């Protein structure tokens, strides 16, 4: 009888591990961007109203890596973005043939919003590193 309980507990642990792995994999697949050669990135400053496209592959890849790493290391909240003012805020639009998302990045209020179709609507703290990178690209 004890052997049956051991097998049941072991089976339950395996089922939980598989479920957690599939949830983690499905979440991170939305964080995979297209290749930097295929993607188009537009950045707009809400302070000045100016907009530019990032054409350099190295700059595109650096920005995509910063966004991915910030998302993976941040606390995710499934709420609407709390961005209320547009001071020192950038919008970053990333799109390709079958991909589209928008980030709102601020270095004064370190958070950004990620919208990808109807899949997600959440904000993640820690956008100040990305905003500082965008400041350097603007100057």
GROMACS .gro file of C-alpha atoms in nm:
model
  139
    1UNK     CA    1   0.000   0.000   0.000
    2UNK     CA    2   0.285   0.239   0.082
    3UNK     CA    3   0.435   0.170  -0.260
    4UNK     CA    4   0.117   0.287  -0.431
    5UNK     CA    5   0.124   0.616  -0.239
    6UNK     CA    6   0.488   0.670  -0.333
    7UNK     CA    7   0.405   0.617  -0.700
    8UNK     CA    8   0.104   0.849  -0.677
    9UNK     CA    9   0.309   1.123  -0.513
   10UNK     CA   10   0.585   1.077  -0.772
   11UNK     CA   11   0.330   1.093  -1.057
   12UNK     CA   12   0.175   1.408  -0.908
   13UNK     CA   13   0.516   1.576  -0.887
   14UNK     CA   14   0.589   1.486  -1.250
   15UNK     CA   15   0.251   1.621  -1.365
   16UNK     CA   16   0.308   1.950  -1.176
   17UNK     CA   17   0.657   1.986  -1.324
   18UNK     CA   18   0.525   1.932  -1.677
   19UNK     CA   19   0.244   2.184  -1.622
   20UNK     CA   20   0.483   2.448  -1.488
   21UNK     CA   21   0.726   2.392  -1.775
   22UNK     CA   22   0.451   2.431  -2.036
   23UNK     CA   23   0.321   2.753  -1.876
   24UNK     CA   24   0.674   2.896  -1.865
   25UNK     CA   25   0.739   2.798  -2.228
   26UNK     CA   26   0.410   2.946  -2.351
   27UNK     CA   27   0.479   3.276  -2.170
   28UNK     CA   28   0.833   3.311  -2.304
   29UNK     CA   29   0.738   3.232  -2.664
   30UNK     CA   30   0.561   3.569  -2.676
   31UNK     CA   31   0.888   3.734  -2.575
   32UNK     CA   32   1.067   3.598  -2.878
   33UNK     CA   33   1.110   3.874  -3.134
   34UNK     CA   34   1.168   3.821  -3.505
   35UNK     CA   35   1.525   3.835  -3.631
   36UNK     CA   36   1.681   4.182  -3.618
   37UNK     CA   37   1.721   4.174  -3.998
   38UNK     CA   38   1.345   4.129  -4.050
   39UNK     CA   39   1.208   4.359  -3.782
   40UNK     CA   40   1.133   4.731  -3.815
   41UNK     CA   41   1.166   4.946  -3.502
   42UNK     CA   42   1.023   5.297  -3.470
   43UNK     CA   43   1.087   5.512  -3.161
   44UNK     CA   44   0.884   5.822  -3.075
   45UNK     CA   45   0.960   6.077  -2.803
   46UNK     CA   46   0.649   6.219  -2.641
   47UNK     CA   47   0.849   6.518  -2.511
   48UNK     CA   48   0.953   6.647  -2.851
   49UNK     CA   49   0.710   6.462  -3.075
   50UNK     CA   50   1.000   6.350  -3.291
   51UNK     CA   51   1.023   6.000  -3.429
   52UNK     CA   52   1.301   5.791  -3.579
   53UNK     CA   53   1.355   5.439  -3.707
   54UNK     CA   54   1.639   5.222  -3.587
   55UNK     CA   55   1.805   5.091  -3.901
   56UNK     CA   56   2.135   4.959  -3.767
   57UNK     CA   57   2.111   4.583  -3.703
   58UNK     CA   58   2.343   4.607  -3.400
   59UNK     CA   59   2.128   4.878  -3.237
   60UNK     CA   60   1.810   4.681  -3.311
   61UNK     CA   61   1.951   4.363  -3.160
   62UNK     CA   62   2.077   4.549  -2.851
   63UNK     CA   63   1.734   4.704  -2.791
   64UNK     CA   64   1.552   4.372  -2.841
   65UNK     CA   65   1.791   4.199  -2.599
   66UNK     CA   66   1.744   4.474  -2.339
   67UNK     CA   67   1.366   4.440  -2.363
   68UNK     CA   68   1.373   4.060  -2.338
   69UNK     CA   69   1.611   4.060  -2.041
   70UNK     CA   70   1.414   4.331  -1.860
   71UNK     CA   71   1.090   4.138  -1.905
   72UNK     CA   72   1.240   3.814  -1.782
   73UNK     CA   73   1.390   3.979  -1.474
   74UNK     CA   74   1.089   4.193  -1.385
   75UNK     CA   75   0.772   4.151  -1.191
   76UNK     CA   76   0.479   4.113  -1.428
   77UNK     CA   77   0.134   4.248  -1.342
   78UNK     CA   78  -0.164   4.169  -1.560
   79UNK     CA   79  -0.320   4.513  -1.544
   80UNK     CA   80  -0.352   4.819  -1.760
   81UNK     CA   81  -0.045   5.037  -1.771
   82UNK     CA   82  -0.024   5.298  -1.494
   83UNK     CA   83   0.149   5.546  -1.724
   84UNK     CA   84  -0.044   5.867  -1.665
   85UNK     CA   85   0.188   6.141  -1.794
   86UNK     CA   86   0.388   6.158  -2.111
   87UNK     CA   87   0.695   6.339  -1.972
   88UNK     CA   88   1.023   6.161  -2.059
   89UNK     CA   89   0.832   5.879  -2.223
   90UNK     CA   90   0.908   5.696  -2.547
   91UNK     CA   91   0.700   5.457  -2.750
   92UNK     CA   92   0.885   5.174  -2.920
   93UNK     CA   93   0.698   4.998  -3.199
   94UNK     CA   94   0.839   4.666  -3.315
   95UNK     CA   95   0.682   4.504  -3.617
   96UNK     CA   96   0.747   4.267  -3.903
   97UNK     CA   97   0.540   4.062  -4.146
   98UNK     CA   98   0.349   3.871  -3.875
   99UNK     CA   99   0.450   4.043  -3.549
  100UNK     CA  100   0.351   4.367  -3.379
  101UNK     CA  101   0.403   4.508  -3.031
  102UNK     CA  102   0.433   4.847  -2.863
  103UNK     CA  103   0.633   4.937  -2.554
  104UNK     CA  104   0.597   5.261  -2.360
  105UNK     CA  105   0.926   5.336  -2.188
  106UNK     CA  106   1.002   5.604  -1.929
  107UNK     CA  107   1.322   5.669  -1.736
  108UNK     CA  108   1.158   5.902  -1.483
  109UNK     CA  109   0.883   5.654  -1.398
  110UNK     CA  110   1.057   5.323  -1.466
  111UNK     CA  111   0.791   5.108  -1.626
  112UNK     CA  112   0.673   5.019  -1.969
  113UNK     CA  113   0.368   4.871  -2.128
  114UNK     CA  114   0.365   4.581  -2.370
  115UNK     CA  115   0.076   4.526  -2.607
  116UNK     CA  116   0.091   4.249  -2.864
  117UNK     CA  117  -0.236   4.210  -3.048
  118UNK     CA  118  -0.491   4.086  -2.797
  119UNK     CA  119  -0.254   3.841  -2.633
  120UNK     CA  120  -0.131   4.057  -2.344
  121UNK     CA  121  -0.201   4.383  -2.171
  122UNK     CA  122   0.040   4.422  -1.883
  123UNK     CA  123   0.314   4.640  -1.747
  124UNK     CA  124   0.651   4.548  -1.610
  125UNK     CA  125   0.871   4.750  -1.379
  126UNK     CA  126   1.229   4.817  -1.481
  127UNK     CA  127   1.212   5.015  -1.803
  128UNK     CA  128   1.475   5.268  -1.695
  129UNK     CA  129   1.763   5.077  -1.856
  130UNK     CA  130   1.581   5.072  -2.188
  131UNK     CA  131   1.490   5.441  -2.160
  132UNK     CA  132   1.854   5.532  -2.093
  133UNK     CA  133   1.954   5.336  -2.404
  134UNK     CA  134   1.692   5.525  -2.608
  135UNK     CA  135   1.822   5.856  -2.467
  136UNK     CA  136   2.166   5.765  -2.605
  137UNK     CA  137   2.018   5.678  -2.945
  138UNK     CA  138   1.834   6.012  -2.956
  139UNK     CA  139   2.146   6.215  -2.881
   0.00000   0.00000   0.00000
